[in-house]
Amino acid sequence: NKEYTISVLPGDGIGPEIMLQAYKILDIINKNCMIKINIHQYDIGGIALDKYGTALPQKTLDGCKKSDAILFGSVGGPKWSSLPANIQPERGGLLPLRKFFNFFINIRPAKLYKILGYLSPLKNEIVKNGIDIICVRELIGGIYFGSPKGRKKINSKNFYAFDTETYSTYEIERIATIAFQLASKRKNIVCSIDKANVLESSILWREVVTHVSKKFPNIKLTHLYIDNAIMQIIKKPNTFDVLLCSNLFGDILSDECAILTGSIGMLPSASLNDTLFGLYEPSGGSAPELTGKNIANPIAQILSLAMLFRYSLKLNDISNLIELAVLKTLKDGYRTFDITDNENYITTDMMGTKISKKL
Amino acid sequence: NKEYTISVLPGDGIGPEIMLQAYKILDIINKNCMIKINIHQYDIGGIALDKYGTALPQKTLDGCKKSDAILFGSVGGPKWSSLPANIQPERGGLLPLRKFFNFFINIRPAKLYKILGYLSPLKNEIVKNGIDIICVRELIGGIYFGSPKGRKKINSKNFYAFDTETYSTYEIERIATIAFQLASKRKNIVCSIDKANVLESSILWREVVTHVSKKFPNIKLTHLYIDNAIMQIIKKPNTFDVLLCSNLFGDILSDECAILTGSIGMLPSASLNDTLFGLYEPSGGSAPELTGKNIANPIAQILSLAMLFRYSLKLNDISNLIELAVLKTLKDGYRTFDITDNENYITTDMMGTKISKKL
Ligand SMILES: CC(C)[C@H](C(=O)O)[C@@H](O)C(=O)O
Ligand SMILES: CC(C)[C@H](C(=O)O)[C@@H](O)C(=O)O
């Protein structure tokens, strides 16, 4: 019986509720799969701020360090949004965690199952073949972390504030390589996003991506400016396979792709470093307006767990089983509030139970 | 008979073809409206690069300086896209022109006429009431022009490149004021876009916008992060009225709004400075793939001319007449290739003639 340790960080908002459903899955796996998953739960985000005065307590970091993977819920909410930005759950918790573990790879699949086609805000003729795009986003560089970053006083009433978008050859090379590798297991198409008609960092981005592509002769590489990409993805989502993006452009485009599926409550994501140690979290946020109502969709959290088994634990079989259980539950017609097309829906809790039973 | 002088800069791609249609409108106005519009045409963009080795010749600048407004076609195309970025039509022509005349205000309406509802990529139930959003974009600040901007060598194979996003209180105040003023003539709703959970420039942006809003107690102000805005605009386009954006976020969001109307060939834009001297151009680009085929939609160019009459010449009546002529022509069922829902369409040239006759 192989043993693994997972750090579970439910966080704020709907995080704890949907995490409970992932626990049900972990339970079944522990009982039936001849492996042992040890679970350690830690605080992060707003709840950690409340308890310890910091969104990322040392104890949480230490726990994560000792584990094989991190399962993350979500952080943030109105309660903490008037605090200074740099201590808020996002900038004080999530961003430093990404940086600390060198999670430069962010993988965000946007998949629209054909049986859920009605969910997409796009016309049926555009999405009749579903949507299946993966956004590969650089996660610890660019304008999120570039220095200098700050503000200066011009006089008593006037300031100027600044952020630095910056990329090095090395940073671009390593994320581009990931995107090409991923595409080679899919449809062999990479579209790299930049604003090379305006930004110096984008000119370098385009050069380096083009250079890396030479090592992947089977992959078709195209480049789009971010403004044009925003339009093309809406017009023809299923001409895209893998999107390769900087941190900021990936933040924007992955959310665009997500909303086009109409089912953001079902989308998982993975943040990885070069050892494939990773953090797995739903693509949607903490959704304060859904919190405590037992209506949030737990599928994003459960599929994040499936990604964890695939990428960090290398247990593809278990990963496939979880994904299949989700699909079967959907095929049986079970829907949470956010994905139903009629009046019938089941609770967060019931959806978790249904999926774990299928498993 | 009042006299005005307009600089006309057709530029590249479809620019010259659609500009010819705007000339037809100008002709009718000169003959019937008791005013005299003097027209001087100048080169800009790729055609200027070919002729004079620079995308923005001094002669063009001098001509624009002496005029009351600039009517612009579009610049750029594959022919010049392998030149160094800073001399290309966009960065060497359009951007310095914006900066030179201090065009800090960019106004981009995204309007979906109900009779063209079928054009939108969004489901009918989402756009059944049309779309009517105006994007107010700061146009000469932010990461487009912030310094430092450049690249440095780390070693023989490695570089790092950087751009600076920067805003001052003053820059934010003046564009925010424009947005609030505009909203007060519309639905009194402003949504300001930023990424204040990550960017220092966005934190200042949000503070200053909030401060300016105090002078406009009747306007409802909300703030959205850019990633969330990208989603909400797709989900509920008609809850938005005026969007207030930085240069980069405005570039992205205005194109999103444009594509949601499905008729980017119909959307005009205005770039203004504090004297309301302005440059008026179609929102779409030079569209190399349509060039020379007599199929491009001239309506964006003609509606840009209408905006020119409204904002720079203060001739609202003429502006209204042009807009009405466009609407009537559409109501009569005339469509160019890009906006037809069947096999029937008319040429660029015919559309120009139809609209000018309606006038
Ligand atoms: C919460 C925020 C800082 C974060 C980001 O911008 O990266 C979020 O939007 C995301 O995409 O994970
Ligand atoms: C051509 C390019 C430099 C320009 C911009 O980014 O501003 C264009 O996309 C626009 O929106 O007018």
XYZ file of C-alpha atoms and ligand atoms in Angstrom:
742
model
C 0.000 0.000 0.000
C 1.647 3.177 -1.167
C 1.188 6.204 1.049
C 0.716 9.823 0.013
C 0.146 13.003 1.955
C -2.130 15.752 0.728
C -2.429 19.208 2.245
C -5.994 20.396 2.083
C -6.589 24.159 2.176
C -10.358 24.802 2.049
C -10.035 28.577 2.529
C -13.031 30.898 2.383
C -16.465 31.254 0.818
C -17.728 28.087 -0.807
C -14.265 26.516 -0.382
C -15.086 24.525 2.771
C -18.469 23.266 1.446
C -17.167 21.989 -1.833
C -14.054 20.598 -0.175
C -16.293 18.362 1.949
C -17.437 16.719 -1.286
C -13.849 16.097 -2.360
C -13.335 14.437 1.025
C -16.063 11.957 0.146
C -14.122 10.979 -2.945
C -10.888 10.668 -0.973
C -12.691 8.447 1.495
C -13.808 6.004 -1.178
C -10.317 5.928 -2.643
C -8.716 5.266 0.723
C -11.105 2.394 1.297
C -10.944 0.758 -2.115
C -7.784 1.582 -3.997
C -4.991 -0.115 -2.088
C -3.303 3.182 -1.409
C -3.300 5.407 1.615
C -3.888 9.140 1.312
C -3.059 11.041 4.500
C -4.924 14.281 4.736
C -3.784 17.338 6.653
C -5.959 20.390 6.663
C -4.566 23.930 7.012
C -5.917 27.449 7.045
C -5.334 29.938 4.270
C -6.823 33.223 3.152
C -9.441 35.102 5.132
C -9.939 32.433 7.742
C -6.192 32.429 8.413
C -6.179 36.230 8.602
C -8.914 36.047 11.217
C -7.180 33.383 13.272
C -3.516 34.293 12.916
C -3.372 37.763 11.373
C -1.815 36.519 8.153
C -3.368 34.986 5.065
C -0.499 32.513 4.745
C 0.578 31.182 8.156
C 3.965 29.510 8.517
C 2.237 26.356 9.699
C 0.340 26.122 6.423
C 3.530 26.589 4.421
C 5.364 23.992 6.481
C 2.519 21.515 6.077
C 2.412 22.027 2.317
C 6.188 21.537 2.102
C 5.929 18.120 3.651
C 3.123 16.929 1.411
C 2.893 15.390 -2.046
C 0.292 17.830 -3.338
C -2.003 20.647 -2.267
C -5.764 20.607 -2.718
C -7.000 24.164 -2.546
C -10.548 25.538 -2.213
C -10.758 29.290 -2.709
C -9.866 32.461 -0.835
C -11.243 35.943 -0.382
C -14.542 37.654 0.260
C -16.125 40.981 1.168
C -15.114 40.632 4.818
C -11.445 41.219 3.932
C -11.735 43.380 0.851
C -11.228 46.691 2.608
C -7.902 45.623 4.114
C -4.697 46.814 2.432
C -4.353 44.847 -0.801
C -1.047 43.249 0.083
C -2.393 41.496 3.172
C -5.732 40.451 1.625
C -6.395 36.734 1.068
C -5.397 36.919 -2.628
C -2.230 38.986 -2.533
C -1.275 37.927 0.976
C -2.175 34.247 0.656
C -2.605 32.799 -2.808
C 0.043 34.779 -4.719
C 2.891 34.197 -2.212
C 1.978 30.507 -2.068
C 2.324 30.271 -5.861
C 5.615 32.118 -5.716
C 7.003 30.163 -2.756
C 6.590 26.799 -4.466
C 7.708 28.133 -7.816
C 4.416 27.164 -9.447
C 5.216 28.702 -12.802
C 2.859 26.410 -14.698
C -0.850 27.038 -14.541
C -3.101 24.700 -16.483
C -6.738 25.626 -16.939
C -8.912 23.391 -19.056
C -12.133 24.886 -20.400
C -14.309 22.039 -21.464
C -17.924 22.166 -22.499
C -19.475 18.720 -22.439
C -21.833 18.238 -25.350
C -24.658 17.232 -23.001
C -24.289 20.595 -21.286
C -24.228 22.599 -24.517
C -27.227 24.660 -23.425
C -25.065 26.267 -20.722
C -22.844 28.195 -23.104
C -23.727 31.856 -23.658
C -22.708 31.316 -27.292
C -25.143 30.453 -30.052
C -25.686 26.757 -30.615
C -24.112 26.739 -34.056
C -20.849 28.022 -32.564
C -20.640 25.444 -29.777
C -22.383 22.473 -31.328
C -19.145 20.494 -31.152
C -18.459 21.517 -27.576
C -15.435 23.473 -26.412
C -12.127 21.946 -25.413
C -9.403 24.511 -24.827
C -6.515 24.352 -22.386
C -4.993 27.568 -21.208
C -1.335 27.286 -20.211
C -0.576 30.350 -18.161
C 2.769 31.514 -16.793
C 2.001 31.992 -13.114
C 4.866 33.563 -11.200
C 6.261 36.177 -13.548
C 5.089 39.122 -15.574
C 3.318 42.117 -14.124
C 2.128 40.156 -11.088
C 5.581 40.008 -9.571
C 7.833 42.311 -11.649
C 9.670 45.057 -9.818
C 9.607 47.962 -9.322
C 5.991 48.020 -8.175
C 4.635 50.745 -5.945
C 3.550 54.342 -5.754
C 5.259 57.689 -5.323
C 4.009 61.025 -4.106
C 4.204 63.874 -6.591
C 2.730 66.388 -4.155
C 0.189 66.386 -1.345
C -2.682 65.378 -3.639
C -0.991 63.591 -6.496
C 0.633 60.224 -6.828
C 1.854 58.017 -9.520
C 1.736 54.259 -9.282
C 3.629 51.693 -11.316
C 3.935 47.982 -12.050
C 6.499 46.243 -14.193
C 5.720 43.643 -16.809
C 8.900 41.657 -17.300
C 9.876 38.342 -18.823
C 13.231 36.680 -19.395
C 14.181 34.246 -22.128
C 14.396 31.496 -19.524
C 10.954 32.127 -18.057
C 9.347 32.117 -21.491
C 11.239 29.025 -22.631
C 10.124 26.867 -19.747
C 6.423 27.710 -19.969
C 6.428 27.468 -23.781
C 7.967 24.000 -23.540
C 5.131 22.895 -21.261
C 2.534 24.209 -23.707
C 4.095 22.390 -26.660
C 4.397 19.162 -24.694
C 0.769 19.365 -23.689
C -0.371 20.131 -27.238
C 1.525 17.113 -28.522
C -0.808 14.946 -26.429
C -3.832 16.777 -27.812
C -4.542 18.339 -31.205
C -1.011 19.638 -31.867
C -2.076 23.257 -32.016
C -0.618 26.054 -29.913
C -1.770 29.637 -30.082
C 0.558 32.017 -28.284
C -0.909 35.272 -27.008
C 0.914 38.573 -26.758
C 0.719 42.271 -27.563
C 3.909 42.397 -29.610
C 2.746 45.494 -31.474
C 3.062 47.457 -28.259
C 5.017 45.628 -25.548
C 8.734 44.881 -25.471
C 8.084 41.915 -23.190
C 5.707 40.587 -25.847
C 8.284 40.954 -28.600
C 10.676 38.803 -26.584
C 7.806 36.430 -25.759
C 7.029 35.922 -29.444
C 10.699 35.436 -30.378
C 11.347 32.859 -27.678
C 8.109 30.946 -28.286
C 8.954 30.782 -31.994
C 12.420 29.515 -31.112
C 11.116 26.813 -28.753
C 8.609 25.702 -31.394
C 11.495 24.527 -33.612
C 11.915 21.596 -31.238
C 8.293 20.579 -31.862
C 7.981 20.332 -35.637
C 4.613 18.585 -35.437
C 2.941 21.381 -33.579
C 1.201 24.130 -35.475
C 2.048 27.429 -33.808
C 0.160 30.671 -34.347
C 0.443 34.033 -32.597
C -2.438 36.346 -31.781
C -2.520 39.747 -30.182
C -4.529 39.625 -26.960
C -7.238 41.946 -28.303
C -7.685 39.840 -31.398
C -7.539 36.605 -29.382
C -10.392 37.803 -27.174
C -12.480 38.091 -30.342
C -11.412 34.923 -32.156
C -12.058 32.713 -29.125
C -15.620 33.986 -28.994
C -16.109 33.633 -32.749
C -14.537 30.213 -33.250
C -13.793 28.552 -29.911
C -13.248 25.160 -31.417
C -10.388 26.187 -33.657
C -8.316 26.486 -30.457
C -6.483 23.735 -28.628
C -3.711 25.018 -26.323
C -3.385 28.712 -25.485
C 0.020 29.868 -24.270
C -0.183 33.031 -22.177
C 1.692 35.347 -19.869
C 0.414 35.698 -16.318
C -1.904 38.654 -16.974
C -3.154 37.594 -20.388
C -3.717 34.071 -19.058
C -5.738 35.437 -16.168
C -8.027 37.200 -18.630
C -8.218 34.578 -21.373
C -8.715 31.607 -19.083
C -11.707 33.343 -17.574
C -13.054 34.113 -21.016
C -12.758 30.455 -22.024
C -14.320 29.412 -18.728
C -17.397 31.585 -19.146
C -17.877 30.357 -22.712
C -18.429 26.872 -21.321
C -21.160 28.347 -19.137
C -20.111 26.042 -16.332
C -17.357 27.706 -14.377
C -18.427 25.700 -11.333
C -17.126 22.604 -13.083
C -13.654 23.754 -14.112
C -10.552 22.586 -12.249
C -7.031 23.982 -12.508
C -3.508 22.949 -11.662
C -0.511 25.048 -10.654
C 2.756 23.130 -10.943
C 6.478 23.560 -10.567
C 9.232 21.713 -12.428
C 9.041 18.712 -10.088
C 5.285 18.547 -10.839
C 4.525 19.214 -7.223
C 1.294 21.111 -7.489
C -1.647 23.018 -6.146
C -5.096 22.125 -7.466
C -8.023 24.488 -7.264
C -11.393 25.262 -8.841
C -11.170 27.954 -11.535
C -14.086 29.896 -10.065
C -13.583 32.043 -6.994
C -14.891 31.964 -3.435
C -18.396 32.959 -4.616
C -19.551 34.737 -1.421
C -23.097 34.988 -2.777
C -23.435 31.189 -2.841
C -21.734 30.518 0.464
C -23.536 28.537 3.127
C -26.517 27.750 0.922
C -25.552 24.230 -0.056
C -26.025 25.100 -3.730
C -22.459 25.541 -5.023
C -21.239 23.061 -7.604
C -18.597 20.745 -6.113
C -17.528 19.347 -9.484
C -14.684 21.845 -9.991
C -13.234 20.769 -6.650
C -13.659 17.083 -7.433
C -12.102 17.451 -10.879
C -9.239 19.390 -9.274
C -8.664 16.329 -7.143
C -8.645 14.223 -10.314
C -5.962 16.501 -11.760
C -3.985 16.083 -8.540
C -3.987 12.324 -8.951
C -2.906 12.667 -12.569
C -0.125 15.246 -12.394
C 1.335 15.058 -8.895
C 0.663 11.489 -7.794
C 0.928 9.969 -11.279
C -2.106 7.792 -10.566
C -3.824 8.167 -13.907
C -6.216 5.304 -13.269
C -7.702 6.922 -10.238
C -7.850 10.220 -12.045
C -9.772 8.618 -14.905
C -12.155 6.927 -12.503
C -13.023 10.205 -10.827
C -13.598 11.939 -14.147
C -15.775 9.064 -15.299
C -17.835 9.165 -12.117
C -18.496 12.856 -12.724
C -19.481 12.268 -16.325
C -21.807 9.391 -15.428
C -23.494 11.404 -12.718
C -24.116 14.149 -15.258
C -25.371 11.621 -17.788
C -27.804 10.355 -15.184
C -29.237 13.850 -15.259
C -28.097 15.152 -11.896
C -27.466 18.888 -11.880
C -26.607 21.492 -9.324
C -28.357 24.850 -9.379
C -25.803 26.519 -11.671
C -25.974 23.962 -14.459
C -29.608 22.969 -14.607
C -31.798 23.949 -17.529
C -35.022 23.421 -15.627
C -36.320 23.721 -12.076
C -34.757 20.515 -10.828
C -31.455 20.531 -9.086
C -29.673 18.829 -6.239
C -27.608 20.289 -3.413
C -23.840 20.542 -3.145
C -23.932 17.762 -0.626
C -26.076 15.436 -2.752
C -23.920 16.007 -5.824
C -20.858 14.997 -3.800
C -22.623 11.882 -2.575
C -23.894 10.923 -6.048
C -20.436 11.204 -7.570
C -18.764 9.283 -4.769
C -21.342 6.509 -5.131
C -20.695 6.278 -8.871
C -17.055 5.857 -8.010
C -21.156 79.448 -44.845
C -18.908 78.158 -42.116
C -15.706 76.483 -43.267
C -13.962 73.485 -41.727
C -10.863 71.580 -42.662
C -10.581 67.829 -42.253
C -7.403 65.794 -42.621
C -8.168 62.468 -44.203
C -5.725 59.607 -43.560
C -6.954 56.512 -45.431
C -3.887 54.416 -44.551
C -3.593 50.740 -45.496
C -5.701 47.662 -46.156
C -9.388 48.381 -46.532
C -8.766 51.965 -45.314
C -8.748 53.589 -48.770
C -11.803 51.655 -50.042
C -14.029 52.475 -47.138
C -12.736 56.046 -47.032
C -14.050 56.529 -50.564
C -17.520 55.891 -49.196
C -17.062 58.512 -46.489
C -16.085 60.918 -49.268
C -19.481 60.374 -50.855
C -21.119 61.495 -47.625
C -18.839 64.532 -47.381
C -19.764 65.429 -50.931
C -23.468 65.477 -50.197
C -22.896 67.551 -47.092
C -20.771 70.078 -48.957
C -23.478 70.453 -51.557
C -26.505 70.662 -49.301
C -25.652 71.771 -45.804
C -24.572 75.394 -46.146
C -21.157 74.606 -44.776
C -17.858 74.007 -46.485
C -15.647 71.091 -45.554
C -12.145 71.335 -47.005
C -10.518 67.946 -47.345
C -6.782 67.317 -47.319
C -5.559 63.790 -47.710
C -2.273 62.563 -46.194
C -0.350 59.321 -45.996
C 0.061 57.324 -42.820
C 1.103 53.795 -41.894
C 2.459 51.312 -44.387
C 1.849 53.444 -47.447
C 3.813 56.267 -45.816
C 6.596 53.842 -44.891
C 6.808 52.771 -48.524
C 6.854 56.314 -49.859
C 8.832 58.198 -47.229
C 10.455 55.593 -44.985
C 8.396 56.588 -41.970
C 4.898 55.625 -40.898
C 4.191 59.160 -39.708
C 5.667 61.755 -42.097
C 6.118 65.324 -40.908
C 3.852 66.505 -43.691
C 1.008 64.400 -42.312
C 1.533 65.773 -38.809
C 1.668 69.342 -40.088
C -1.499 68.838 -42.100
C -3.346 67.384 -39.118
C -2.216 70.273 -36.931
C -3.844 72.771 -39.238
C -7.159 70.947 -39.457
C -10.289 70.809 -37.341
C -10.404 67.030 -37.158
C -8.799 63.874 -38.501
C -10.674 61.133 -40.314
C -8.595 57.985 -40.160
C -8.945 54.683 -42.070
C -6.676 51.964 -40.736
C -3.005 51.047 -40.776
C -0.868 47.933 -40.934
C -0.691 44.681 -42.839
C 1.494 41.649 -43.508
C 3.768 43.617 -45.836
C 5.232 45.558 -42.900
C 4.855 43.070 -40.081
C 8.403 41.768 -40.209
C 9.924 45.225 -39.783
C 11.159 46.207 -36.318
C 8.061 46.837 -34.184
C 8.852 50.455 -33.424
C 8.808 51.512 -37.064
C 5.777 49.428 -38.091
C 2.571 51.238 -39.067
C 1.010 50.764 -35.617
C 3.860 51.666 -33.292
C 5.525 54.032 -35.733
C 2.371 55.709 -37.048
C -0.812 55.385 -35.032
C 0.608 55.410 -31.498
C 2.851 58.488 -31.954
C -0.052 60.299 -33.615
C -2.229 59.620 -30.560
C 0.535 60.788 -28.267
C 1.426 63.859 -30.300
C -2.075 65.283 -30.163
C -2.583 64.248 -26.573
C -5.595 62.101 -27.474
C -6.090 60.718 -24.002
C -9.793 60.031 -24.533
C -10.820 57.040 -26.610
C -14.529 56.446 -27.050
C -15.672 53.155 -28.519
C -19.375 52.492 -28.756
C -20.449 48.874 -29.151
C -23.979 48.899 -30.381
C -26.018 46.002 -31.612
C -29.083 47.183 -33.507
C -32.074 44.998 -32.737
C -32.624 44.329 -36.445
C -29.122 42.872 -36.607
C -29.548 40.710 -33.524
C -28.727 37.569 -35.506
C -25.142 38.800 -35.900
C -24.200 38.421 -32.258
C -22.333 35.257 -31.303
C -24.350 35.295 -28.079
C -27.575 33.376 -27.584
C -30.712 35.250 -28.508
C -32.049 35.380 -24.979
C -28.915 37.259 -23.887
C -29.035 39.891 -26.631
C -32.748 40.155 -27.277
C -32.670 43.784 -26.119
C -29.612 44.632 -28.187
C -26.271 45.789 -26.807
C -25.374 49.391 -26.120
C -22.083 49.792 -24.292
C -19.584 52.614 -24.558
C -16.008 51.906 -23.695
C -14.083 54.942 -22.448
C -10.427 54.049 -22.721
C -7.412 56.042 -21.530
C -5.301 56.223 -24.667
C -1.895 57.762 -24.066
C -0.797 56.349 -20.734
C -0.385 53.034 -19.019
C 1.795 50.243 -20.302
C 1.653 51.543 -23.871
C 3.875 54.499 -23.113
C 5.256 53.985 -19.592
C 8.996 53.999 -19.147
C 11.298 52.208 -18.756
C 10.456 49.946 -21.685
C 13.097 47.850 -23.416
C 15.259 44.781 -23.165
C 18.572 43.914 -21.565
C 21.066 41.200 -22.277
C 21.730 38.762 -19.448
C 24.256 36.760 -21.450
C 24.777 35.758 -25.068
C 21.555 33.759 -25.210
C 19.400 35.329 -22.559
C 17.542 38.581 -22.342
C 14.965 40.131 -20.200
C 12.430 42.568 -21.505
C 10.244 44.994 -19.595
C 7.356 47.424 -19.891
C 5.998 49.770 -17.269
C 2.357 50.181 -16.428
C 2.020 53.580 -14.785
C -0.772 55.994 -13.989
C -0.852 59.259 -12.098
C -3.714 60.771 -10.130
C -4.062 63.441 -12.787
C -4.247 61.018 -15.713
C -6.899 58.940 -13.984
C -8.922 61.959 -12.895
C -9.255 63.392 -16.359
C -10.363 60.189 -18.089
C -12.698 59.279 -15.210
C -14.346 62.683 -15.476
C -15.035 62.060 -19.166
C -16.605 58.695 -18.402
C -18.900 60.127 -15.745
C -19.927 63.009 -17.989
C -20.744 60.620 -20.785
C -22.724 58.318 -18.493
C -24.774 61.247 -17.263
C -26.089 61.631 -20.813
C -26.893 57.909 -20.961
C -28.010 55.426 -18.316
C -25.982 56.880 -15.429
C -23.963 53.730 -14.905
C -20.170 53.516 -14.913
C -18.251 50.317 -14.440
C -14.561 50.911 -13.816
C -12.170 48.112 -14.727
C -8.934 47.301 -12.964
C -6.878 44.538 -11.400
C -6.623 46.125 -7.978
C -6.012 42.755 -6.320
C -2.641 42.592 -8.063
C -1.555 45.921 -9.549
C -0.463 49.049 -7.681
C -1.509 51.168 -10.651
C -4.972 49.630 -10.346
C -5.187 50.413 -6.642
C -4.537 54.065 -7.432
C -6.962 53.832 -10.367
C -9.757 52.589 -8.099
C -9.062 55.231 -5.434
C -9.060 58.111 -7.870
C -12.130 56.917 -9.786
C -13.995 56.575 -6.494
C -12.915 60.068 -5.538
C -14.007 61.581 -8.868
C -17.360 59.805 -8.585
C -18.241 61.954 -5.548
C -18.759 64.832 -7.960
C -21.364 62.792 -9.838
C -23.824 61.679 -7.175
C -26.376 60.516 -9.749
C -24.051 58.031 -11.367
C -23.933 54.478 -10.129
C -20.305 53.398 -10.002
C -19.143 49.797 -9.744
C -15.668 48.293 -9.997
C -14.797 44.991 -11.620
C -11.530 43.172 -11.951
C -10.633 42.747 -15.607
C -10.906 38.933 -15.473
C -14.344 39.133 -13.933
C -15.413 41.925 -16.316
C -14.520 39.748 -19.300
C -17.019 37.210 -17.974
C -19.816 39.509 -16.853
C -19.919 41.347 -20.178
C -20.464 38.050 -21.958
C -23.060 36.885 -19.452
C -25.068 40.084 -19.128
C -24.032 42.629 -21.744
C -27.036 44.808 -21.225
C -26.384 45.514 -17.578
C -23.461 47.670 -18.769
C -23.571 51.272 -19.909
C -20.177 53.033 -19.732
C -16.961 51.078 -19.155
C -14.010 53.062 -17.823
C -10.677 51.439 -18.656
C -6.932 51.898 -18.713
C -5.206 51.787 -22.076
C -4.483 48.043 -22.077
C -7.707 46.880 -20.453
C -9.658 49.159 -22.788
C -7.906 47.665 -25.788
C -9.051 44.219 -24.699
C -12.539 45.024 -23.433
C -13.525 47.257 -26.327
C -12.711 44.447 -28.710
C -14.725 42.028 -26.616
C -17.735 44.342 -26.684
C -17.250 44.851 -30.422
C -17.261 41.156 -31.243
C -20.370 40.618 -29.113
C -22.255 42.902 -31.482
C -21.125 40.633 -34.316
C -20.690 43.656 -36.536
C -17.245 45.056 -35.985
C -17.371 46.488 -39.515
C -19.996 48.907 -38.278
C -18.315 50.316 -35.183
C -16.744 53.787 -35.164
C -14.423 55.265 -32.559
C -13.180 58.651 -31.489
C -9.860 59.696 -29.964
C -9.979 63.146 -28.412
C -7.909 65.604 -26.428
C -9.082 68.213 -23.958
C -9.951 70.694 -26.708
C -12.084 67.954 -28.308
C -9.865 67.996 -31.362
C -10.046 64.417 -32.477
C -9.190 61.478 -34.647
C -12.030 59.276 -35.850
C -11.503 55.734 -37.026
C -13.284 52.426 -37.510
C -12.831 50.041 -34.557
C -11.866 47.158 -36.822
C -8.382 46.957 -38.287
C -6.957 47.107 -41.786
C -8.426 43.648 -42.609
C -5.843 42.597 -45.222
C -7.943 39.547 -46.120
C -10.790 41.774 -47.339
C -8.658 44.345 -49.112
C -9.299 45.137 -52.774
C -12.369 42.931 -52.969
C -14.993 45.625 -52.670
C -16.694 43.678 -49.876
C -15.603 45.520 -46.708
C -18.298 47.274 -44.725
C -17.960 51.067 -45.015
C -20.412 51.779 -42.200
C -17.731 52.005 -39.471
C -15.966 54.678 -41.515
C -19.181 56.560 -42.192
C -20.249 56.434 -38.544
C -16.743 57.644 -37.603
C -17.430 60.649 -39.766
C -20.720 61.131 -37.916
C -18.806 61.131 -34.613
C -16.422 63.693 -36.086
C -19.310 66.025 -36.821
C -20.680 65.545 -33.327
C -17.581 65.855 -31.150
C -15.093 67.996 -33.063
C -17.276 70.182 -35.301
C -20.217 70.366 -32.857
C -22.612 69.854 -35.754
C -24.991 67.451 -34.059
C -27.662 67.825 -36.715
C -25.410 66.570 -39.465
C -24.185 63.790 -37.227
C -27.760 62.694 -36.571
C -28.599 62.812 -40.267
C -25.695 60.524 -41.142
C -26.622 58.054 -38.416
C -30.216 58.089 -39.589
C -29.190 57.474 -43.193
C -27.232 54.413 -42.063
C -30.120 53.085 -40.030
C -32.609 53.596 -42.853
C -30.370 51.861 -45.334
C -30.152 48.914 -42.957
C -33.912 48.969 -42.431
C -34.340 48.830 -46.192
C -32.548 45.519 -45.971
C -29.223 46.407 -47.551
C -26.315 44.409 -46.161
C -22.657 44.040 -46.905
C -21.066 40.616 -46.917
C -20.112 40.665 -43.213
C -23.580 41.433 -41.880
C -25.910 39.480 -44.130
C -27.817 36.492 -42.846
C -28.472 35.070 -46.299
C -26.794 34.971 -49.720
C -27.656 38.528 -50.675
C -25.250 41.332 -50.141
C -24.070 44.503 -51.784
C -20.552 45.802 -52.370
C -18.616 48.370 -50.355
C -19.178 50.828 -53.112
C -22.909 50.223 -53.373
C -23.373 50.517 -49.625
C -21.617 53.901 -49.716
C -23.872 55.039 -52.530
C -27.057 53.789 -50.844
C -26.267 55.601 -47.620
C -25.311 58.824 -49.349
C -28.566 58.731 -51.327
C -30.582 58.274 -48.132
C -28.850 61.347 -46.824
C -7.299 36.194 -7.085
C -6.355 36.660 -8.159
C -5.109 37.265 -7.579
C -6.028 35.509 -9.135
C -5.116 35.948 -10.251
O -5.270 37.042 -10.796
O -4.205 35.177 -10.586
C -7.259 34.863 -9.778
O -7.948 35.762 -10.593
C -6.811 33.666 -10.576
O -6.923 33.703 -11.807
O -6.330 32.700 -9.959
C -2.853 48.620 -33.472
C -2.750 48.701 -31.977
C -1.452 49.346 -31.558
C -3.966 49.397 -31.378
C -3.893 49.444 -29.870
O -3.496 48.470 -29.205
O -4.256 50.476 -29.320
C -5.303 48.777 -31.764
O -5.421 47.477 -31.267
C -6.402 49.641 -31.236
O -7.131 49.201 -30.333
O -6.541 50.777 -31.704
